[in-house]
XYZ file of C-alpha atoms in Angstrom:
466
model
C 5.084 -12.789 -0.120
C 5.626 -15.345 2.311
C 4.317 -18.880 2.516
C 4.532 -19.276 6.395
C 1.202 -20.190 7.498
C -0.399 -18.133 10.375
C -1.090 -19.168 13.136
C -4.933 -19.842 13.775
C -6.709 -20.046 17.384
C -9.141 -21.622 15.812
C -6.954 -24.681 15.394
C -8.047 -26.909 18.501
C -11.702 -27.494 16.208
C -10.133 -29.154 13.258
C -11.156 -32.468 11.961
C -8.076 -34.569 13.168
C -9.083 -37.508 10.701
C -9.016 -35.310 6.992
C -5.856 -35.769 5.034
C -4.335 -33.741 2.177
C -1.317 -33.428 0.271
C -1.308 -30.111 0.630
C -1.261 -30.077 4.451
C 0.253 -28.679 7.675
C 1.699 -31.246 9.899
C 1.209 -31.297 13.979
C 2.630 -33.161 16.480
C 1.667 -33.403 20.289
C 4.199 -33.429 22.587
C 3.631 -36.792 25.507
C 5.614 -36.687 28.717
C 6.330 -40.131 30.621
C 5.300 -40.353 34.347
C 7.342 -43.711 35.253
C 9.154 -43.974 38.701
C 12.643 -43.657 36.799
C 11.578 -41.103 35.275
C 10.701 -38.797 38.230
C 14.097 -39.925 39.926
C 16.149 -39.096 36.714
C 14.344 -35.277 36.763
C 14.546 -36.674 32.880
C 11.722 -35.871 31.071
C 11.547 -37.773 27.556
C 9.646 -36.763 25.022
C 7.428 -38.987 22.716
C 6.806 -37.665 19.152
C 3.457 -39.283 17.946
C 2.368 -38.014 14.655
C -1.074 -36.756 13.887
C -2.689 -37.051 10.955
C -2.795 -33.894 9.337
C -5.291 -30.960 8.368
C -6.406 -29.433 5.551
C -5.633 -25.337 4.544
C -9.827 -25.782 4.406
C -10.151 -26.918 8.272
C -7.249 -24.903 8.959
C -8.970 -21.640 7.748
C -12.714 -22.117 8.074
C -13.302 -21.349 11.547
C -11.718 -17.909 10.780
C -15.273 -16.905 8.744
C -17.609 -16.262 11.057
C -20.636 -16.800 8.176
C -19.713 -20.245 7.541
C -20.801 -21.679 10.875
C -24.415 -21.186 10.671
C -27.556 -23.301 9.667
C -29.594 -22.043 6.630
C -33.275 -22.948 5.727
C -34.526 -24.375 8.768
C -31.746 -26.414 10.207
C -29.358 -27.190 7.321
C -25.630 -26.396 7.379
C -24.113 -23.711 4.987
C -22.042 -25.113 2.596
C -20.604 -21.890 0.303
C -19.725 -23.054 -3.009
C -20.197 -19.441 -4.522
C -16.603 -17.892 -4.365
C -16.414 -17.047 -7.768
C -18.892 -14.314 -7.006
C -17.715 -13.172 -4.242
C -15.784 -14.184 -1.011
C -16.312 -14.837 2.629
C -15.071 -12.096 4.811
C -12.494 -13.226 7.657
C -12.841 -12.476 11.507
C -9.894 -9.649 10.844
C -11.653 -8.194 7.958
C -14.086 -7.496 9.840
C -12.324 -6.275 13.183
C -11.030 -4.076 10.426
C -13.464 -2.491 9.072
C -15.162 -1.965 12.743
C -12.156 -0.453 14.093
C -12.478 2.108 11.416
C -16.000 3.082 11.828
C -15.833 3.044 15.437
C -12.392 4.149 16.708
C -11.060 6.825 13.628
C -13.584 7.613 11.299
C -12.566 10.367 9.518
C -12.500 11.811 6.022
C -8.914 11.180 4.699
C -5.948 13.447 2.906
C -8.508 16.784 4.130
C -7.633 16.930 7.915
C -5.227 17.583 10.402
C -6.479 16.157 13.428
C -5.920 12.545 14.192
C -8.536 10.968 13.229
C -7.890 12.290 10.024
C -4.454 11.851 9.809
C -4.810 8.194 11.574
C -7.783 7.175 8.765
C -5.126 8.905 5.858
C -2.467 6.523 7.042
C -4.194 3.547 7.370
C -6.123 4.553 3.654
C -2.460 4.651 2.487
C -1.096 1.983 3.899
C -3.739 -0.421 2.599
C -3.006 0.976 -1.004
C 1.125 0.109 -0.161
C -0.295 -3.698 1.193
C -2.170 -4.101 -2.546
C 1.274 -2.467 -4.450
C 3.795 -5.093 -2.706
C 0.446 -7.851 -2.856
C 0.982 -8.145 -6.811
C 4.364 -6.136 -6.745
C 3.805 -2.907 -8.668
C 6.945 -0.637 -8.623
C 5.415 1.973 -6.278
C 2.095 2.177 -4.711
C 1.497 5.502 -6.557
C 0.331 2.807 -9.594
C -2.292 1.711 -7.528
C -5.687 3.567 -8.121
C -8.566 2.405 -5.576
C -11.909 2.247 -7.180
C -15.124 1.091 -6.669
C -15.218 -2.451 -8.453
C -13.278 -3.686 -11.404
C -15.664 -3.286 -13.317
C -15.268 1.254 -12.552
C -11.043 0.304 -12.681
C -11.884 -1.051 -16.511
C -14.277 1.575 -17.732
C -11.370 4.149 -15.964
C -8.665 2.564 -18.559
C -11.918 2.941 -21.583
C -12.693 6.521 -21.222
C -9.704 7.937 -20.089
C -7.120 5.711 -21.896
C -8.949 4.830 -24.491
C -10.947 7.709 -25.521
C -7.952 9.727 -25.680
C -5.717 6.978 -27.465
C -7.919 4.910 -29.955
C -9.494 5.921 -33.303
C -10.652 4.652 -36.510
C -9.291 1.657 -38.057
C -7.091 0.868 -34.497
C -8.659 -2.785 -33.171
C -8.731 -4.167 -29.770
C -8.684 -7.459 -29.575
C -11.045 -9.642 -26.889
C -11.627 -13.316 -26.118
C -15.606 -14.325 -26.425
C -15.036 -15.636 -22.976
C -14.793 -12.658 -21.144
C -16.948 -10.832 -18.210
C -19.712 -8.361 -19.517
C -17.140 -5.528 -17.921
C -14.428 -6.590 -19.838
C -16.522 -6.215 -23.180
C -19.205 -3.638 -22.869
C -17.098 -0.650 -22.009
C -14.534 -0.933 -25.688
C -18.020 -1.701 -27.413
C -18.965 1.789 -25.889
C -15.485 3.182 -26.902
C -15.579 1.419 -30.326
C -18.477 3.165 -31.081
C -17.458 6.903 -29.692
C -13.909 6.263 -31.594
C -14.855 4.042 -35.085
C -12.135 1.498 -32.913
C -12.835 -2.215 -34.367
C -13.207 -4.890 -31.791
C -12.154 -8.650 -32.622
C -13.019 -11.193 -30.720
C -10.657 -14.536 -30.856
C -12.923 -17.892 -30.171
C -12.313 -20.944 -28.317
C -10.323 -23.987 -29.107
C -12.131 -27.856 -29.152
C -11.056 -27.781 -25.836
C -13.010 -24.611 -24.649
C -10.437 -22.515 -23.896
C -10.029 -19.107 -25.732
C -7.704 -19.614 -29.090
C -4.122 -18.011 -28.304
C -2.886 -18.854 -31.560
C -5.816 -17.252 -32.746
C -5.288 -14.389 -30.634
C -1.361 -14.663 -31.354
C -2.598 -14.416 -35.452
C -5.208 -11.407 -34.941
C -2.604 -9.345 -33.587
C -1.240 -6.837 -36.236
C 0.143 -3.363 -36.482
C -3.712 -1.798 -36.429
C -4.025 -3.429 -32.889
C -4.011 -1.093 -29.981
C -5.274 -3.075 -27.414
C -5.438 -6.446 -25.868
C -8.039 -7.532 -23.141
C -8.503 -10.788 -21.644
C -9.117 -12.467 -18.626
C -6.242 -14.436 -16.435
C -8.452 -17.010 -14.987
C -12.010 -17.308 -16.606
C -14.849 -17.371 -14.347
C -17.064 -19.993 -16.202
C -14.467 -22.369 -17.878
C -11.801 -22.514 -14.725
C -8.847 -21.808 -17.493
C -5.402 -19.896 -17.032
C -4.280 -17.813 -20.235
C -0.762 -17.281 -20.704
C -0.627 -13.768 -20.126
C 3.680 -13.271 -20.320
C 3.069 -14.740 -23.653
C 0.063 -12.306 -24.559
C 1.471 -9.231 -23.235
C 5.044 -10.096 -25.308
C 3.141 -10.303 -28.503
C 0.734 -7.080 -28.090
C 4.283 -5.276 -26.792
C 5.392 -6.174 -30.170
C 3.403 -4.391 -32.513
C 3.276 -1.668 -29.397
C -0.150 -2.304 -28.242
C -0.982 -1.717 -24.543
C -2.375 -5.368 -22.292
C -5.390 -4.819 -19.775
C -6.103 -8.054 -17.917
C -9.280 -8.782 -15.927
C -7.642 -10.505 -12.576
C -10.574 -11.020 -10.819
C -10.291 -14.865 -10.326
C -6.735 -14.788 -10.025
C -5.284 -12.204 -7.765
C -7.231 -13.822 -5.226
C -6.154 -17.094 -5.650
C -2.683 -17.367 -6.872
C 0.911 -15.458 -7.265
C 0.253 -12.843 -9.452
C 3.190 -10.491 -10.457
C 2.369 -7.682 -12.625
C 6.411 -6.719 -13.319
C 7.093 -10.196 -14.324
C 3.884 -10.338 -16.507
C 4.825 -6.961 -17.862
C 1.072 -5.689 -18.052
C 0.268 -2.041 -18.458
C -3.112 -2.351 -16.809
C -4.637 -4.939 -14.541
C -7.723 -4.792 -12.359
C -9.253 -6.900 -9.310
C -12.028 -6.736 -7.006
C -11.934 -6.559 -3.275
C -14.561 -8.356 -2.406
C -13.214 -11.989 -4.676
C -10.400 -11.668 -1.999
C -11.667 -11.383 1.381
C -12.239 -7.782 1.743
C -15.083 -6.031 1.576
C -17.249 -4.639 -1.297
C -17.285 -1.615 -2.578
C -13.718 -1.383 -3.743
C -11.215 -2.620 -5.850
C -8.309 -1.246 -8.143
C -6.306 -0.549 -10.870
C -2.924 -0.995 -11.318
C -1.429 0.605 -14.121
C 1.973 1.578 -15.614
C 3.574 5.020 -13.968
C 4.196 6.126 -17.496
C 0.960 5.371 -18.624
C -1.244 6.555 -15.837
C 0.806 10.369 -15.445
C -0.608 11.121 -18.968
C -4.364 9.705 -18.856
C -6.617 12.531 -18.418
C -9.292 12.521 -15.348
C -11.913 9.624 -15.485
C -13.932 12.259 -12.491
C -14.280 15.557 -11.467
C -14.388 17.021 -8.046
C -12.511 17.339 -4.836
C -9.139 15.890 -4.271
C -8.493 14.841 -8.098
C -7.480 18.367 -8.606
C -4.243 20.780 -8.562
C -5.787 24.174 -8.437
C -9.759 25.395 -9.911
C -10.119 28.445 -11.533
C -13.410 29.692 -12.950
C -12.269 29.278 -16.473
C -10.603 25.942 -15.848
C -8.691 23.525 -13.803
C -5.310 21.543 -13.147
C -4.825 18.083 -11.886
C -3.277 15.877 -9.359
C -0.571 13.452 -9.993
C -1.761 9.817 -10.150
C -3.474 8.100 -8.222
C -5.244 10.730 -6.719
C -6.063 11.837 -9.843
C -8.401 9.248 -10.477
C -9.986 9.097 -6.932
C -12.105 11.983 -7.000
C -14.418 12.909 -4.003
C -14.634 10.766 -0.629
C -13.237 6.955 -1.150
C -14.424 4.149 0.034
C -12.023 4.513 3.107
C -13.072 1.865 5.589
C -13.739 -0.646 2.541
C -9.729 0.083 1.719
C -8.675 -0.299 5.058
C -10.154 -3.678 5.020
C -9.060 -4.657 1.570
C -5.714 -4.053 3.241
C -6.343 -6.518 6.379
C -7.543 -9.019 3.531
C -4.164 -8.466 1.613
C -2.532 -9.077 5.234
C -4.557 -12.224 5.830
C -3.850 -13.695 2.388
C -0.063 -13.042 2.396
C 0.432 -14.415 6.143
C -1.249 -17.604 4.673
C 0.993 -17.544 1.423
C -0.350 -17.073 -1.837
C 1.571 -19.869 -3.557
C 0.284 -22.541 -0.410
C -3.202 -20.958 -1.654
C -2.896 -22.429 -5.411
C -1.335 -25.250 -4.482
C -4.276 -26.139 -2.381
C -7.410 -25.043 -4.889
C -5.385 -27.044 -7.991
C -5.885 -29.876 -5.508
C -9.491 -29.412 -4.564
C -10.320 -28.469 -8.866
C -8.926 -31.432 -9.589
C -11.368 -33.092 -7.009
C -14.054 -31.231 -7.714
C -13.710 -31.938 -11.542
C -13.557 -35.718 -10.484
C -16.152 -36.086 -8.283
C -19.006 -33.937 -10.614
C -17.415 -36.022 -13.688
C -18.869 -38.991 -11.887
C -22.329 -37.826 -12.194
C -24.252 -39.381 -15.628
C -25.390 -37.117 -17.876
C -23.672 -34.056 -17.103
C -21.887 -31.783 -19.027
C -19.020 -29.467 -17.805
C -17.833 -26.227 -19.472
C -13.944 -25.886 -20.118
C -11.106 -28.072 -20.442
C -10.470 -31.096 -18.522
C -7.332 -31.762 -16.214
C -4.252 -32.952 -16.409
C -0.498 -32.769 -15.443
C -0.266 -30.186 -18.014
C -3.642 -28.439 -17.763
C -4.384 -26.598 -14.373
C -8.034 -25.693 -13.734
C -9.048 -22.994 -11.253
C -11.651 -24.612 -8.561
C -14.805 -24.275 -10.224
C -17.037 -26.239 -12.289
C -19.858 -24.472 -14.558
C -22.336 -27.386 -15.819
C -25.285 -28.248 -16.961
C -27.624 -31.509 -16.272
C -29.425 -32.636 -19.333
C -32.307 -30.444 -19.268
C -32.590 -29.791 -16.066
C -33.042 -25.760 -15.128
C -29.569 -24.904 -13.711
C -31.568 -22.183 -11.867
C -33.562 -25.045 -10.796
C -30.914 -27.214 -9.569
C -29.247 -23.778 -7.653
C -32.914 -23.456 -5.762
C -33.337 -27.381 -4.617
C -29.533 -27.060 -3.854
C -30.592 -24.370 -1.509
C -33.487 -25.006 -0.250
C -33.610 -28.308 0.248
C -29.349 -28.812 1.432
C -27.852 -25.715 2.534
C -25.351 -25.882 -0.685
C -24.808 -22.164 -2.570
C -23.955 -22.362 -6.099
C -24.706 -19.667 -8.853
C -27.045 -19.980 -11.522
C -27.392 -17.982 -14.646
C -24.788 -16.800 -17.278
C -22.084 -15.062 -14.342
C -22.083 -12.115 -16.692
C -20.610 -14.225 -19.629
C -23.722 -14.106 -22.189
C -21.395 -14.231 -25.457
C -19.247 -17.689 -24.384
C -22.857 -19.254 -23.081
C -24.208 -18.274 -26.256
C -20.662 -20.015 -27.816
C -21.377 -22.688 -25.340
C -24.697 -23.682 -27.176
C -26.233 -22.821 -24.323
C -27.804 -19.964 -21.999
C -26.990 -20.761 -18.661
C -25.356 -22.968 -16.512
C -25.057 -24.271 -12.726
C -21.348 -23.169 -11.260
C -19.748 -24.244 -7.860
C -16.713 -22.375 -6.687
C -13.859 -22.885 -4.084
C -12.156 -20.825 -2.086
C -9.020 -22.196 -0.097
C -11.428 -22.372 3.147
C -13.177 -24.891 1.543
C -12.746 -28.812 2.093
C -12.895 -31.942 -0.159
C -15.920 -32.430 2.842
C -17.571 -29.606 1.070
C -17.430 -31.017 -2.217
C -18.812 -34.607 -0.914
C -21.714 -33.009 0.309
C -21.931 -30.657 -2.915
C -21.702 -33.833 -4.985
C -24.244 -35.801 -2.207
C -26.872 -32.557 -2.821
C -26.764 -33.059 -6.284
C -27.133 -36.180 -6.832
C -30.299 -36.499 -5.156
C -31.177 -32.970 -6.990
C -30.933 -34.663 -9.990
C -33.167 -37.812 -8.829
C -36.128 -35.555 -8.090
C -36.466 -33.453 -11.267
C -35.569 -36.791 -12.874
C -38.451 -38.953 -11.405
C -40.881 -36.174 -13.202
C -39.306 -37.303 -16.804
């Protein structure tokens, strides 16, 4: 993937006074209009430097939602990317090209349209293959969230695979969809599920997890990036230990893919799955990669039209993966813009993307550490810790759904409130819920002033009622 950033016409409205060390340097070009010059026909040119601008003012006038005033009069400031993403101006052209120029049901049709929406439905499954570098894009199965791609792996992997006395082992830190579906398995199969806790630090135990693993263990699950405490697991090291006893590695790479280099040969994973819509692209769709080896030999997850070889009235054969595991219409405009958010991504550079949000966590992290009395979930930075950029906390005992609405209502600020589908680390956590602000790389250290601003005087009211 390359790091050359793209270029923007949306640059002439950046803030030519914000500086960052992860920046993009411009430089205007003056001409001289002395006497001597003119009778030289030399034209010298004067290299002033600007100061530079931010990936976040680079980037932000490419989402269209951003740039609007919410609850009569106050500026959007979207500090909810954890959830989901904005959607970029090509996203969008994207999916509107689709639905207005070759709508058409795909791999059923010879007339263009058909054949125009089967290449472009193909293609976009190619841009996600090379996007975290699977061997071939036939290990790429679309489906409709993560949270389908994970209960795919559970009922046709799974079912078929685990049985009584194998384990799979799971951090208490993960997403409900990374839990509920082997609880569902565990049950159908007499599979035991262990779950490895968190460190003083609040970060999920790997030596734990490195200890639980045995020869009965079939199956490893875990996060990359966790969506509540900002931390990175070391999933090489994971995947080499499960590998060892023979047991398969699914990671949830919801909050990574999106935001960093993530390399499923060189992490060695036999199943990983991400959402479309955490990455710029649209809802409705994400996917599952999966080892070749692994995914000719799962039986269907569906039946119907276009996951099959031949039907017969006493039984049936099946595709080769993916389509397979596709069956019935796709979500075919929804992939065609996952693939123009896979092209927007990559022309920015997915490495220039990290190194940005490690520099706004670590300023985000700062600036709510400020704040008296509050209490932030996860581990804290340092040169040798890496956060992702988000911050779930909680303000003595203040309602974090309370602090989410005056956030709201009262500045234009969107943060989540609730448990973000984590109820068995809150519960860890002491705790039910929590306030969260997330970062995407179109956000600024701006944002986060006026995140911290809002909050601080959130605080002060429900405070003056104590």
């Amino acid at each position: 993937m390359g790091t050359l950033l793209p270029k923007f016409s949306s640059l002439k409205t950046l803030n030519p006074n914000f500086t960052s060390r992860t920046s993009i340097p411009f430089r205007i070009k003056r001409f001289s209009s002395s006497s001597s010059s003119i009778a030289s026909s030399i034209i010298k040119e004067e290299e002033k430097p600007v100061q530079s601008a931010s990936l976040g003012d680079i980037t932000k006038p490419d989402f269209p939602i951003l740039h609007q005033e919410v609850n009569n009069g106050k500026k959007l400031v979207y500090l909810d990317n954890a959830a989901t993403s904005q959607k970029p101006s090509v996203v969008l052209k994207a999916l509107n090209d689709y639905y207005s120029k070759y709508n058409a049901n795909v791999h059923r049709g010879i007339h263009y349209l058909s054949s125009k929406a089967t290449d472009e439905y193909e293609s976009a499954r190619s841009k996600v293959a090379k996007f975290v570098n699977a061997p071939q894009s036939k290990d790429i199965v679309f489906t409709r969230n993560a949270t389908e791609a994970i209960n795919l792996v559970a009922y046709s992997w799974g079912l078929t695979n685990l049985k009584l006395g194998d384990e799979i082992i799971i951090t208490v830190a993960e997403h409900h969809s990374a839990i509920v579906p082997w609880q569902i398995v565990a049950q159908k199969t007499g599979a035991t599920l262990k779950f490895v806790r968190l460190t003083e630090d609040e970060v999920p135990d790997v030596l734990q997890l490195k200890e639980m693993i045995s020869k009965n263990t079939k199956l490893v699950v875990v996060h990359h990036v966790s969506n509540v405490l900002g931390s990175f697991l070391p999933i090489g090291d994971i995947t080499a230990w499960a590998h060892s006893v023979g047991a398969k590695m699914l990671v949830d790479a919801c909050q990574s893919v999106p935001h960093m280099v993530v390399d499923v040969q060189s992490l060695d994973v036999d199943f990983l799955v991400a959402s479309s819509h955490k990455m710029c692209g649209p809802t409705g769709i994400g996917f599952l990669y999966g080892k070749s080896e692994l995914l000719s030999v799962m039986p269907p997850f569906l039946g119907g039209g276009e996951m099959i070889a031949d039907v017969y009235l006493d039984h049936s054969t099946y595709a080769e993966p993916p389509s397979r595991f596709e069956a019935g219409t796709p979500a075919i405009g929804e992939a065609i813009g996952l693939g123009a958010a896979v092209d927007y991504l990559s022309e920015i550079g997915m490495q220039k993307i990290h190194d940005y949000e490690i520099e706004l966590a670590d300023y985000l992290h700062e600036s709510i550490s400020s704040i008296s009395n509050i209490r932030i979930y996860g581990p804290a930075p340092s040169r040798t810790i890496h956060r992702a950029a988000l911050c779930a906390f909680n303000v003595g005992t203040i309602h974090p759904t309370d602090i989410a609405t005056f956030l709201d209502q009262q500045h234009g600020v969107a943060i989540r409130s609730g448990h973000h589908c984590a109820q068995p680390l809150h519960r860890h956590l002491g705790v039910n819920s929590s306030a969260r602000a997330s970062l995407y790389f179109y956000n600024t250290k701006e944002d986060v002033d006026t995140f911290i601003e809002a909050l601080k005087d959130t605080i002060s009211f429900f405070t003056s009622f104590q």
